[in-house]
mmCIF file of C-alpha atoms and ligand atoms in Angstrom:
data_model
loop_
_atom_site.group_PDB
_atom_site.id
_atom_site.type_symbol
_atom_site.label_atom_id
_atom_site.label_comp_id
_atom_site.label_asym_id
_atom_site.label_seq_id
_atom_site.Cartn_x
_atom_site.Cartn_y
_atom_site.Cartn_z
ATOM 1 C CA GLU A 53 -40.760 -39.664 -16.670
ATOM 2 C CA LYS A 54 -40.037 -36.063 -15.799
ATOM 3 C CA GLY A 55 -36.400 -37.041 -15.472
ATOM 4 C CA GLY A 56 -35.968 -35.398 -12.082
ATOM 5 C CA TYR A 57 -37.603 -32.125 -13.142
ATOM 6 C CA ASP A 58 -40.677 -30.757 -11.352
ATOM 7 C CA TYR A 59 -42.515 -30.193 -14.639
ATOM 8 C CA PHE A 60 -42.311 -31.531 -18.179
ATOM 9 C CA MET A 61 -41.808 -27.974 -19.331
ATOM 10 C CA LEU A 62 -38.516 -27.692 -17.431
ATOM 11 C CA LYS A 63 -37.360 -30.987 -18.892
ATOM 12 C CA GLU A 64 -38.344 -29.786 -22.347
ATOM 13 C CA ILE A 65 -36.474 -26.487 -21.887
ATOM 14 C CA ALA A 66 -33.393 -28.562 -21.027
ATOM 15 C CA GLU A 67 -33.885 -30.728 -24.121
ATOM 16 C CA GLN A 68 -33.576 -27.781 -26.492
ATOM 17 C CA PRO A 69 -29.929 -28.285 -27.507
ATOM 18 C CA LYS A 70 -30.854 -31.786 -28.667
ATOM 19 C CA ALA A 71 -34.086 -30.672 -30.366
ATOM 20 C CA VAL A 72 -32.137 -28.180 -32.482
ATOM 21 C CA ALA A 73 -29.258 -30.593 -33.215
ATOM 22 C CA ASP A 74 -31.674 -33.393 -34.196
ATOM 23 C CA THR A 75 -33.641 -31.051 -36.455
ATOM 24 C CA LEU A 76 -30.449 -30.203 -38.369
ATOM 25 C CA LEU A 77 -29.358 -33.813 -38.671
ATOM 26 C CA GLY A 78 -29.170 -35.176 -42.212
ATOM 27 C CA HIS A 79 -30.345 -31.958 -43.844
ATOM 28 C CA PHE A 80 -27.022 -30.997 -45.372
ATOM 29 C CA GLN A 81 -25.810 -33.624 -47.791
ATOM 30 C CA ASP A 82 -23.199 -33.320 -50.546
ATOM 31 C CA GLY A 83 -23.090 -29.585 -50.031
ATOM 32 C CA ARG A 84 -26.860 -29.119 -50.350
ATOM 33 C CA ILE A 85 -29.788 -28.524 -48.011
ATOM 34 C CA VAL A 86 -32.317 -31.343 -48.347
ATOM 35 C CA LEU A 87 -35.955 -31.457 -47.251
ATOM 36 C CA ASP A 88 -37.580 -34.635 -45.883
ATOM 37 C CA GLU A 89 -40.254 -34.988 -48.515
ATOM 38 C CA GLN A 90 -40.435 -33.122 -51.799
ATOM 39 C CA ARG A 91 -43.368 -33.796 -54.102
ATOM 40 C CA ILE A 92 -42.775 -30.599 -56.046
ATOM 41 C CA SER A 93 -40.096 -30.312 -58.758
ATOM 42 C CA ASP A 94 -36.887 -28.302 -58.336
ATOM 43 C CA GLN A 95 -38.067 -26.174 -61.250
ATOM 44 C CA ASP A 96 -41.362 -25.360 -59.492
ATOM 45 C CA LEU A 97 -39.428 -24.471 -56.364
ATOM 46 C CA ARG A 98 -37.228 -22.156 -58.448
ATOM 47 C CA ASP A 99 -40.315 -20.501 -59.917
ATOM 48 C CA ILE A 100 -41.767 -19.503 -56.557
ATOM 49 C CA ASP A 101 -42.174 -15.718 -56.514
ATOM 50 C CA LYS A 102 -43.886 -15.102 -53.172
ATOM 51 C CA VAL A 103 -44.017 -16.804 -49.781
ATOM 52 C CA PHE A 104 -46.801 -16.802 -47.189
ATOM 53 C CA ILE A 105 -46.234 -18.328 -43.791
ATOM 54 C CA VAL A 106 -49.344 -19.470 -41.915
ATOM 55 C CA ALA A 107 -49.414 -20.722 -38.327
ATOM 56 C CA CYS A 108 -50.933 -20.129 -34.885
ATOM 57 C CA GLY A 109 -49.563 -19.141 -31.489
ATOM 58 C CA SER A 110 -45.898 -19.895 -30.967
ATOM 59 C CA ALA A 111 -45.624 -21.443 -34.427
ATOM 60 C CA TYR A 112 -46.745 -18.062 -35.799
ATOM 61 C CA HIS A 113 -43.973 -16.347 -33.846
ATOM 62 C CA SER A 114 -41.442 -18.770 -35.313
ATOM 63 C CA GLY A 115 -42.842 -17.721 -38.692
ATOM 64 C CA ILE A 116 -42.076 -14.057 -38.047
ATOM 65 C CA VAL A 117 -38.482 -15.026 -37.259
ATOM 66 C CA ALA A 118 -38.465 -16.960 -40.550
ATOM 67 C CA LYS A 119 -39.682 -13.966 -42.537
ATOM 68 C CA TYR A 120 -36.538 -11.997 -41.670
ATOM 69 C CA ALA A 121 -34.309 -14.890 -42.789
ATOM 70 C CA ILE A 122 -36.286 -15.807 -45.921
ATOM 71 C CA GLU A 123 -36.445 -12.269 -47.276
ATOM 72 C CA HIS A 124 -32.777 -11.666 -46.487
ATOM 73 C CA TRP A 125 -31.550 -14.916 -48.016
ATOM 74 C CA THR A 126 -33.924 -15.351 -50.975
ATOM 75 C CA ARG A 127 -35.057 -11.797 -51.857
ATOM 76 C CA LEU A 128 -38.577 -13.230 -52.153
ATOM 77 C CA PRO A 129 -41.400 -11.205 -50.611
ATOM 78 C CA CYS A 130 -42.614 -13.096 -47.550
ATOM 79 C CA GLU A 131 -45.687 -12.441 -45.447
ATOM 80 C CA VAL A 132 -46.574 -14.106 -42.173
ATOM 81 C CA GLU A 133 -50.177 -14.573 -41.265
ATOM 82 C CA ILE A 134 -52.201 -15.931 -38.387
ATOM 83 C CA ALA A 135 -53.708 -19.075 -39.923
ATOM 84 C CA SER A 136 -57.249 -18.348 -38.710
ATOM 85 C CA GLU A 137 -57.271 -15.050 -40.637
ATOM 86 C CA PHE A 138 -55.704 -16.298 -43.856
ATOM 87 C CA ARG A 139 -58.516 -17.870 -45.818
ATOM 88 C CA TYR A 140 -61.152 -15.411 -44.721
ATOM 89 C CA ARG A 141 -59.526 -12.442 -46.418
ATOM 90 C CA ASP A 142 -59.113 -13.818 -49.944
ATOM 91 C CA PRO A 143 -55.302 -13.739 -50.175
ATOM 92 C CA VAL A 144 -53.710 -13.518 -53.637
ATOM 93 C CA LEU A 145 -52.416 -17.026 -54.386
ATOM 94 C CA ASP A 146 -51.361 -18.934 -57.504
ATOM 95 C CA ARG A 147 -49.072 -21.781 -58.552
ATOM 96 C CA SER A 148 -45.944 -19.711 -57.974
ATOM 97 C CA THR A 149 -46.898 -18.945 -54.373
ATOM 98 C CA LEU A 150 -45.361 -21.019 -51.627
ATOM 99 C CA VAL A 151 -47.397 -21.336 -48.436
ATOM 100 C CA VAL A 152 -45.314 -22.539 -45.506
ATOM 101 C CA ALA A 153 -47.520 -24.060 -42.807
ATOM 102 C CA ILE A 154 -45.843 -24.433 -39.433
ATOM 103 C CA SER A 155 -47.395 -26.693 -36.810
ATOM 104 C CA GLN A 156 -45.992 -28.767 -33.985
ATOM 105 C CA SER A 157 -48.979 -31.124 -33.863
ATOM 106 C CA GLY A 158 -49.776 -31.099 -37.561
ATOM 107 C CA GLU A 159 -53.456 -31.214 -36.563
ATOM 108 C CA THR A 160 -54.254 -27.575 -35.768
ATOM 109 C CA ALA A 161 -57.580 -26.941 -37.529
ATOM 110 C CA ASP A 162 -56.916 -23.283 -38.348
ATOM 111 C CA THR A 163 -53.599 -24.125 -40.008
ATOM 112 C CA LEU A 164 -55.019 -27.164 -41.802
ATOM 113 C CA GLU A 165 -57.880 -25.107 -43.255
ATOM 114 C CA ALA A 166 -55.395 -22.447 -44.385
ATOM 115 C CA VAL A 167 -53.443 -25.215 -46.158
ATOM 116 C CA ARG A 168 -56.602 -26.482 -47.847
ATOM 117 C CA HIS A 169 -57.520 -23.001 -48.991
ATOM 118 C CA ALA A 170 -53.993 -22.480 -50.378
ATOM 119 C CA LYS A 171 -54.196 -25.757 -52.302
ATOM 120 C CA SER A 172 -57.620 -24.911 -53.697
ATOM 121 C CA GLN A 173 -55.999 -21.797 -55.172
ATOM 122 C CA LYS A 174 -53.168 -23.881 -56.699
ATOM 123 C CA ALA A 175 -50.497 -22.586 -54.316
ATOM 124 C CA ARG A 176 -47.699 -24.956 -53.282
ATOM 125 C CA VAL A 177 -47.588 -25.965 -49.643
ATOM 126 C CA LEU A 178 -44.561 -26.773 -47.546
ATOM 127 C CA ALA A 179 -45.183 -28.094 -44.023
ATOM 128 C CA VAL A 180 -42.859 -27.678 -41.046
ATOM 129 C CA CYS A 181 -44.153 -30.202 -38.541
ATOM 130 C CA ASN A 182 -43.115 -32.158 -35.455
ATOM 131 C CA THR A 183 -45.524 -35.079 -35.836
ATOM 132 C CA ASN A 184 -44.940 -37.787 -38.399
ATOM 133 C CA GLY A 185 -48.027 -38.886 -40.264
ATOM 134 C CA SER A 186 -50.204 -36.007 -39.064
ATOM 135 C CA GLN A 187 -52.686 -34.306 -41.380
ATOM 136 C CA ILE A 188 -50.873 -31.109 -42.379
ATOM 137 C CA PRO A 189 -47.715 -32.817 -43.744
ATOM 138 C CA ARG A 190 -49.917 -35.423 -45.435
ATOM 139 C CA GLU A 191 -51.632 -32.715 -47.466
ATOM 140 C CA ALA A 192 -48.461 -30.735 -48.239
ATOM 141 C CA ASP A 193 -46.268 -30.780 -51.379
ATOM 142 C CA ALA A 194 -43.085 -30.751 -49.332
ATOM 143 C CA VAL A 195 -42.257 -31.430 -45.690
ATOM 144 C CA LEU A 196 -39.494 -30.620 -43.275
ATOM 145 C CA TYR A 197 -39.891 -32.370 -39.941
ATOM 146 C CA THR A 198 -38.721 -30.844 -36.688
ATOM 147 C CA HIS A 199 -37.224 -33.433 -34.360
ATOM 148 C CA ALA A 200 -38.113 -32.028 -30.959
ATOM 149 C CA GLY A 201 -39.602 -35.346 -29.822
ATOM 150 C CA PRO A 202 -42.957 -35.433 -28.027
ATOM 151 C CA GLU A 203 -43.760 -32.195 -26.208
ATOM 152 C CA ILE A 204 -45.980 -32.727 -23.154
ATOM 153 C CA GLY A 205 -46.098 -29.221 -21.662
ATOM 154 C CA VAL A 206 -48.920 -27.238 -23.230
ATOM 155 C CA ALA A 207 -46.583 -24.263 -23.580
ATOM 156 C CA SER A 208 -44.302 -24.807 -26.533
ATOM 157 C CA THR A 209 -40.554 -24.676 -25.811
ATOM 158 C CA LYS A 210 -38.366 -27.208 -27.596
ATOM 159 C CA ALA A 211 -40.825 -27.469 -30.494
ATOM 160 C CA TYR A 212 -40.570 -23.692 -30.891
ATOM 161 C CA LEU A 213 -36.770 -23.668 -31.144
ATOM 162 C CA ALA A 214 -36.948 -26.647 -33.502
ATOM 163 C CA GLN A 215 -39.456 -24.736 -35.663
ATOM 164 C CA ILE A 216 -37.132 -21.746 -35.899
ATOM 165 C CA THR A 217 -34.322 -24.121 -36.895
ATOM 166 C CA ALA A 218 -36.402 -25.878 -39.551
ATOM 167 C CA ASN A 219 -37.637 -22.531 -40.879
ATOM 168 C CA TYR A 220 -34.025 -21.459 -41.412
ATOM 169 C CA LEU A 221 -33.449 -24.657 -43.397
ATOM 170 C CA VAL A 222 -36.495 -23.822 -45.531
ATOM 171 C CA GLY A 223 -35.016 -20.357 -46.166
ATOM 172 C CA LEU A 224 -31.667 -21.848 -47.148
ATOM 173 C CA ALA A 225 -33.324 -24.470 -49.372
ATOM 174 C CA LEU A 226 -35.183 -21.691 -51.208
ATOM 175 C CA ALA A 227 -32.042 -19.560 -51.520
ATOM 176 C CA GLN A 228 -30.223 -22.574 -52.905
ATOM 177 C CA ALA A 229 -33.009 -23.351 -55.411
ATOM 178 C CA ARG A 230 -33.129 -19.736 -56.589
ATOM 179 C CA GLY A 231 -29.376 -19.243 -56.598
ATOM 180 C CA THR A 232 -29.573 -16.157 -54.398
ATOM 181 C CA LYS A 233 -26.873 -17.732 -52.233
ATOM 182 C CA TYR A 234 -23.771 -19.498 -53.510
ATOM 183 C CA PRO A 235 -23.247 -23.069 -52.295
ATOM 184 C CA ASP A 236 -20.372 -21.991 -50.028
ATOM 185 C CA GLU A 237 -22.612 -19.319 -48.457
ATOM 186 C CA VAL A 238 -25.337 -21.888 -47.785
ATOM 187 C CA ALA A 239 -22.692 -24.159 -46.245
ATOM 188 C CA ALA A 240 -21.436 -21.304 -44.054
ATOM 189 C CA GLU A 241 -24.971 -20.552 -42.807
ATOM 190 C CA PHE A 242 -25.496 -24.234 -42.029
ATOM 191 C CA ARG A 243 -22.238 -24.322 -40.039
ATOM 192 C CA GLN A 244 -23.470 -21.323 -37.993
ATOM 193 C CA LEU A 245 -26.633 -23.290 -37.241
ATOM 194 C CA GLU A 246 -24.596 -26.307 -36.183
ATOM 195 C CA LYS A 247 -22.865 -24.197 -33.538
ATOM 196 C CA MET A 248 -26.163 -23.257 -31.890
ATOM 197 C CA PRO A 249 -26.821 -26.350 -29.712
ATOM 198 C CA GLU A 250 -23.687 -25.590 -27.685
ATOM 199 C CA ALA A 251 -24.695 -21.946 -27.192
ATOM 200 C CA ILE A 252 -28.250 -23.034 -26.301
ATOM 201 C CA GLN A 253 -26.813 -25.426 -23.710
ATOM 202 C CA HIS A 254 -24.905 -22.531 -22.192
ATOM 203 C CA VAL A 255 -28.127 -20.498 -21.820
ATOM 204 C CA VAL A 256 -30.030 -23.492 -20.409
ATOM 205 C CA ASP A 257 -27.276 -23.952 -17.806
ATOM 206 C CA SER A 258 -27.419 -20.312 -16.687
ATOM 207 C CA LEU A 259 -31.123 -19.837 -15.906
ATOM 208 C CA ASP A 260 -30.957 -19.623 -12.092
ATOM 209 C CA PRO A 261 -30.739 -15.800 -12.001
ATOM 210 C CA VAL A 262 -33.808 -15.646 -14.290
ATOM 211 C CA ARG A 263 -35.751 -17.824 -11.859
ATOM 212 C CA GLU A 264 -34.756 -15.523 -9.026
ATOM 213 C CA ILE A 265 -36.047 -12.503 -10.950
ATOM 214 C CA ALA A 266 -39.263 -14.427 -11.662
ATOM 215 C CA ARG A 267 -39.876 -15.082 -7.963
ATOM 216 C CA GLU A 268 -39.263 -11.417 -7.236
ATOM 217 C CA LEU A 269 -41.712 -10.273 -9.936
ATOM 218 C CA ALA A 270 -44.367 -12.967 -9.472
ATOM 219 C CA GLY A 271 -46.779 -10.421 -7.958
ATOM 220 C CA SER A 272 -46.636 -8.009 -10.918
ATOM 221 C CA LYS A 273 -49.899 -7.092 -12.632
ATOM 222 C CA SER A 274 -48.441 -6.627 -16.078
ATOM 223 C CA VAL A 275 -45.165 -7.128 -17.931
ATOM 224 C CA LEU A 276 -43.983 -5.655 -21.233
ATOM 225 C CA PHE A 277 -41.589 -7.223 -23.737
ATOM 226 C CA LEU A 278 -39.711 -5.171 -26.326
ATOM 227 C CA GLY A 279 -37.413 -5.996 -29.196
ATOM 228 C CA ARG A 280 -36.588 -5.072 -32.765
ATOM 229 C CA HIS A 281 -35.935 -7.126 -35.894
ATOM 230 C CA VAL A 282 -35.950 -10.794 -34.762
ATOM 231 C CA GLY A 283 -36.127 -9.488 -31.192
ATOM 232 C CA TYR A 284 -39.721 -8.508 -31.993
ATOM 233 C CA PRO A 285 -41.117 -12.059 -32.423
ATOM 234 C CA THR A 286 -39.045 -12.988 -29.379
ATOM 235 C CA ALA A 287 -40.957 -10.313 -27.456
ATOM 236 C CA LEU A 288 -44.277 -11.723 -28.685
ATOM 237 C CA GLU A 289 -43.242 -15.212 -27.593
ATOM 238 C CA GLY A 290 -42.144 -13.951 -24.146
ATOM 239 C CA ALA A 291 -45.534 -12.300 -23.652
ATOM 240 C CA LEU A 292 -47.481 -15.370 -24.854
ATOM 241 C CA LYS A 293 -45.596 -17.682 -22.483
ATOM 242 C CA LEU A 294 -46.407 -15.420 -19.543
ATOM 243 C CA LYS A 295 -50.079 -15.059 -20.478
ATOM 244 C CA GLU A 296 -50.702 -18.759 -20.971
ATOM 245 C CA LEU A 297 -48.771 -20.048 -17.947
ATOM 246 C CA ALA A 298 -48.936 -17.303 -15.338
ATOM 247 C CA TYR A 299 -52.286 -15.751 -16.402
ATOM 248 C CA MET A 300 -50.537 -12.414 -16.179
ATOM 249 C CA HIS A 301 -51.217 -9.541 -18.533
ATOM 250 C CA ALA A 302 -48.283 -9.236 -20.883
ATOM 251 C CA GLU A 303 -47.673 -7.526 -24.171
ATOM 252 C CA GLY A 304 -44.864 -7.748 -26.672
ATOM 253 C CA PHE A 305 -44.222 -5.106 -29.301
ATOM 254 C CA PRO A 306 -41.521 -3.672 -31.537
ATOM 255 C CA ALA A 307 -39.515 -1.188 -29.495
ATOM 256 C CA GLY A 308 -39.870 1.426 -32.230
ATOM 257 C CA GLU A 309 -43.608 1.550 -31.532
ATOM 258 C CA LEU A 310 -43.048 2.657 -27.946
ATOM 259 C CA LYS A 311 -43.281 6.350 -28.783
ATOM 260 C CA HIS A 312 -46.455 5.783 -30.824
ATOM 261 C CA GLY A 313 -48.525 4.885 -27.793
ATOM 262 C CA PRO A 314 -47.351 2.160 -25.444
ATOM 263 C CA ILE A 315 -44.898 4.441 -23.634
ATOM 264 C CA ALA A 316 -47.973 5.830 -21.871
ATOM 265 C CA LEU A 317 -48.205 2.496 -20.039
ATOM 266 C CA ILE A 318 -44.790 2.912 -18.420
ATOM 267 C CA GLU A 319 -45.013 3.588 -14.696
ATOM 268 C CA ASP A 320 -43.021 3.005 -11.540
ATOM 269 C CA ASP A 321 -41.816 -0.563 -11.145
ATOM 270 C CA LEU A 322 -43.460 -1.916 -14.310
ATOM 271 C CA PRO A 323 -41.213 -4.800 -15.424
ATOM 272 C CA VAL A 324 -40.039 -4.335 -19.021
ATOM 273 C CA PHE A 325 -37.973 -6.993 -20.793
ATOM 274 C CA ILE A 326 -35.765 -5.914 -23.678
ATOM 275 C CA VAL A 327 -33.700 -8.061 -26.060
ATOM 276 C CA MET A 328 -30.647 -6.213 -27.416
ATOM 277 C CA PRO A 329 -29.403 -7.091 -30.914
ATOM 278 C CA PRO A 330 -26.094 -8.980 -30.914
ATOM 279 C CA VAL A 331 -22.769 -7.238 -31.469
ATOM 280 C CA GLU A 332 -22.666 -8.459 -35.069
ATOM 281 C CA GLY A 333 -25.702 -6.388 -35.905
ATOM 282 C CA ARG A 334 -24.729 -3.480 -33.691
ATOM 283 C CA GLY A 335 -25.346 -0.226 -35.395
ATOM 284 C CA VAL A 336 -28.397 1.886 -35.664
ATOM 285 C CA LEU A 337 -30.746 -0.631 -34.066
ATOM 286 C CA HIS A 338 -28.498 -1.221 -31.084
ATOM 287 C CA SER A 339 -28.200 2.471 -30.249
ATOM 288 C CA LYS A 340 -31.933 3.013 -30.769
ATOM 289 C CA LEU A 341 -32.666 0.264 -28.268
ATOM 290 C CA VAL A 342 -30.220 1.768 -25.792
ATOM 291 C CA SER A 343 -32.249 5.007 -26.046
ATOM 292 C CA ASN A 344 -35.472 3.054 -25.473
ATOM 293 C CA VAL A 345 -34.031 1.505 -22.328
ATOM 294 C CA GLN A 346 -33.012 4.967 -21.143
ATOM 295 C CA GLU A 347 -36.492 6.374 -21.819
ATOM 296 C CA ILE A 348 -38.388 3.691 -19.992
ATOM 297 C CA ARG A 349 -35.982 3.705 -17.092
ATOM 298 C CA ALA A 350 -36.336 7.485 -16.742
ATOM 299 C CA ARG A 351 -40.081 6.842 -16.313
ATOM 300 C CA GLY A 352 -39.492 4.466 -13.430
ATOM 301 C CA ALA A 353 -39.840 1.074 -15.149
ATOM 302 C CA ARG A 354 -37.747 -1.854 -14.052
ATOM 303 C CA THR A 355 -35.548 -2.878 -16.974
ATOM 304 C CA ILE A 356 -34.631 -6.518 -17.511
ATOM 305 C CA VAL A 357 -32.204 -6.707 -20.404
ATOM 306 C CA ILE A 358 -31.180 -9.770 -22.390
ATOM 307 C CA ALA A 359 -27.953 -8.974 -24.225
ATOM 308 C CA GLU A 360 -24.710 -10.426 -25.345
ATOM 309 C CA GLU A 361 -22.137 -10.937 -22.632
ATOM 310 C CA GLY A 362 -19.978 -7.825 -22.726
ATOM 311 C CA ASP A 363 -22.661 -5.466 -24.038
ATOM 312 C CA GLU A 364 -21.370 -2.686 -21.806
ATOM 313 C CA ALA A 365 -23.462 0.077 -23.381
ATOM 314 C CA VAL A 366 -26.662 -1.291 -21.899
ATOM 315 C CA ARG A 367 -25.489 -2.977 -18.694
ATOM 316 C CA PRO A 368 -25.511 0.224 -16.569
ATOM 317 C CA LEU A 369 -29.116 0.889 -17.666
ATOM 318 C CA SER A 370 -30.311 -2.567 -16.668
ATOM 319 C CA ASP A 371 -31.917 -3.308 -13.319
ATOM 320 C CA HIS A 372 -31.328 -6.944 -14.242
ATOM 321 C CA PHE A 373 -28.877 -8.026 -16.921
ATOM 322 C CA ILE A 374 -29.251 -11.485 -18.477
ATOM 323 C CA PRO A 375 -26.196 -12.336 -20.589
ATOM 324 C CA ILE A 376 -26.417 -14.707 -23.559
ATOM 325 C CA PRO A 377 -23.599 -15.938 -25.850
ATOM 326 C CA ALA A 378 -22.665 -14.126 -29.054
ATOM 327 C CA SER A 379 -24.481 -15.160 -32.233
ATOM 328 C CA THR A 380 -25.400 -13.793 -35.632
ATOM 329 C CA THR A 381 -28.429 -11.511 -35.606
ATOM 330 C CA LEU A 382 -30.711 -13.975 -37.392
ATOM 331 C CA LEU A 383 -29.876 -16.844 -35.047
ATOM 332 C CA GLN A 384 -30.278 -14.888 -31.814
ATOM 333 C CA PRO A 385 -33.905 -15.963 -31.140
ATOM 334 C CA LEU A 386 -32.596 -19.490 -30.557
ATOM 335 C CA LEU A 387 -30.881 -18.085 -27.462
ATOM 336 C CA ALA A 388 -32.890 -15.035 -26.373
ATOM 337 C CA THR A 389 -36.206 -16.916 -26.124
ATOM 338 C CA ILE A 390 -34.976 -19.349 -23.462
ATOM 339 C CA PRO A 391 -34.904 -16.945 -20.486
ATOM 340 C CA TYR A 392 -38.528 -16.026 -21.302
ATOM 341 C CA GLN A 393 -39.574 -19.681 -21.130
ATOM 342 C CA ALA A 394 -37.896 -20.118 -17.748
ATOM 343 C CA PHE A 395 -39.319 -16.834 -16.477
ATOM 344 C CA ALA A 396 -42.907 -17.770 -17.333
ATOM 345 C CA ALA A 397 -42.584 -21.264 -15.853
ATOM 346 C CA GLU A 398 -41.166 -19.905 -12.608
ATOM 347 C CA VAL A 399 -43.776 -17.142 -12.238
ATOM 348 C CA ALA A 400 -46.520 -19.735 -12.827
ATOM 349 C CA ALA A 401 -45.014 -22.075 -10.223
ATOM 350 C CA ALA A 402 -44.602 -19.229 -7.726
ATOM 351 C CA ARG A 403 -48.282 -18.366 -8.206
ATOM 352 C CA GLY A 404 -49.228 -21.981 -7.574
ATOM 353 C CA TYR A 405 -50.420 -22.800 -11.103
ATOM 354 C CA ASP A 406 -50.043 -26.019 -13.052
ATOM 355 C CA VAL A 407 -47.072 -25.285 -15.311
ATOM 356 C CA ASP A 408 -47.707 -28.174 -17.710
ATOM 357 C CA LYS A 409 -51.476 -27.818 -17.965
ATOM 358 C CA PRO A 410 -52.573 -24.194 -17.918
ATOM 359 C CA ARG A 411 -56.290 -23.520 -17.556
ATOM 360 C CA ASN A 412 -58.518 -23.360 -20.642
ATOM 361 C CA LEU A 413 -55.811 -24.628 -23.002
ATOM 362 C CA ALA A 414 -55.306 -27.845 -24.954
ATOM 363 C CA LYS A 415 -52.061 -29.059 -26.460
ATOM 364 C CA SER A 416 -53.535 -29.277 -29.874
ATOM 365 C CA VAL A 417 -56.478 -27.212 -31.053
ATOM 366 C CA THR A 418 -58.454 -29.307 -33.507
ATOM 367 C CA VAL A 419 -61.471 -27.035 -33.885
ATOM 368 C CA GLU A 420 -61.551 -23.805 -35.845
HETATM 369 O O1 LIG B 28 -49.491 -27.644 -32.941
HETATM 370 P P1 LIG B 28 -49.323 -26.236 -33.412
HETATM 371 O O2 LIG B 28 -47.874 -25.838 -33.578
HETATM 372 O O3 LIG B 28 -50.069 -25.973 -34.712
HETATM 373 O O4 LIG B 28 -49.967 -25.305 -32.316
HETATM 374 C C1 LIG B 28 -50.061 -23.928 -32.502
HETATM 375 C C2 LIG B 28 -50.449 -23.214 -31.217
HETATM 376 O O5 LIG B 28 -51.698 -23.679 -30.744
HETATM 377 C C3 LIG B 28 -49.392 -23.377 -30.119
HETATM 378 O O6 LIG B 28 -48.133 -22.920 -30.536
HETATM 379 C C4 LIG B 28 -49.802 -22.648 -28.834
HETATM 380 O O7 LIG B 28 -49.800 -21.257 -29.070
HETATM 381 C C5 LIG B 28 -48.894 -23.019 -27.667
HETATM 382 N N1 LIG B 28 -49.671 -23.261 -26.488
HETATM 383 C C6 LIG B 28 -47.862 -21.960 -27.369
HETATM 384 O O8 LIG B 28 -47.106 -22.230 -26.242
#
């Protein structure tokens, strides 16, 4: 049932346009964003004054992407927290706090316990989940299902993009409830989202050069991933994919932190991936990242740059240039993450590892 692919993961990477399209389906009706289940009143949703996002692994990275969108669209303070840390530090929660729990399986013990702690403190819980009838959505006050379909590969791919998509819908639903976005603005954001499956398809169809780079770099000892704004969680996700599949040391961090320490790691031939912000957001951040690429290149690193087609400022500084289609800044992770998935899968395969079943890992982690 791998559909002609060598691994489920490759099939699941290819299914991402559909996962995103299916997750959007039916969620914009009569000019409004609708959730799947809502056991909390519209008034209570309007009264929310703070958002916490709790999740683990890739779901946590999708939560960092969500933070940028939720704060921008709703003006609500939003914090993202690793679920296993949440309840052990006595977070400040009450009935006007919304805790968004993101989980593909819906059975992750750390996330479930964070949900239970939130509920014991009277916070409202909204679940973003890929598995109907699983425990986390059952215990939540509201649910938005991702429709990635079953994910067999232990490394999350299509579920991750579907989570980002669903998180954006949560952000828009909150903005709509609070009135921080006019209905026509919500509609315009939704239309931007609807354009993404086609752009994702374009990236999925252009991964051969990434695989070539992966085969070339399969012997590396360590790889760094840099980004800013939503490029930062994309960097974290790129590093996690490489760690879990290729057992290679990898680290993702915000490019602005480079000068505060990590630049000391840069040496000859160290592969460094960088995601450039899209043209829409080009301004200070874009030029700062161009300087980062210059700095690391001057120290001998090998720069692998993911940027919009036609980003001529950075192309001459790139040892490898991976073009992606234009998008808004907030939606870019739906495109920029895909080359990292393909890279990790190909490095793992080149090293002779089981791409779908990496060592020491389970698809769903049901113990704390
Ligand atoms: O089922 P969940 O979304 O709650 O799982 C969370 C993490 O265990 C999961 O994302 C894990 O990090 C993946 N192996 C990442 O590829």
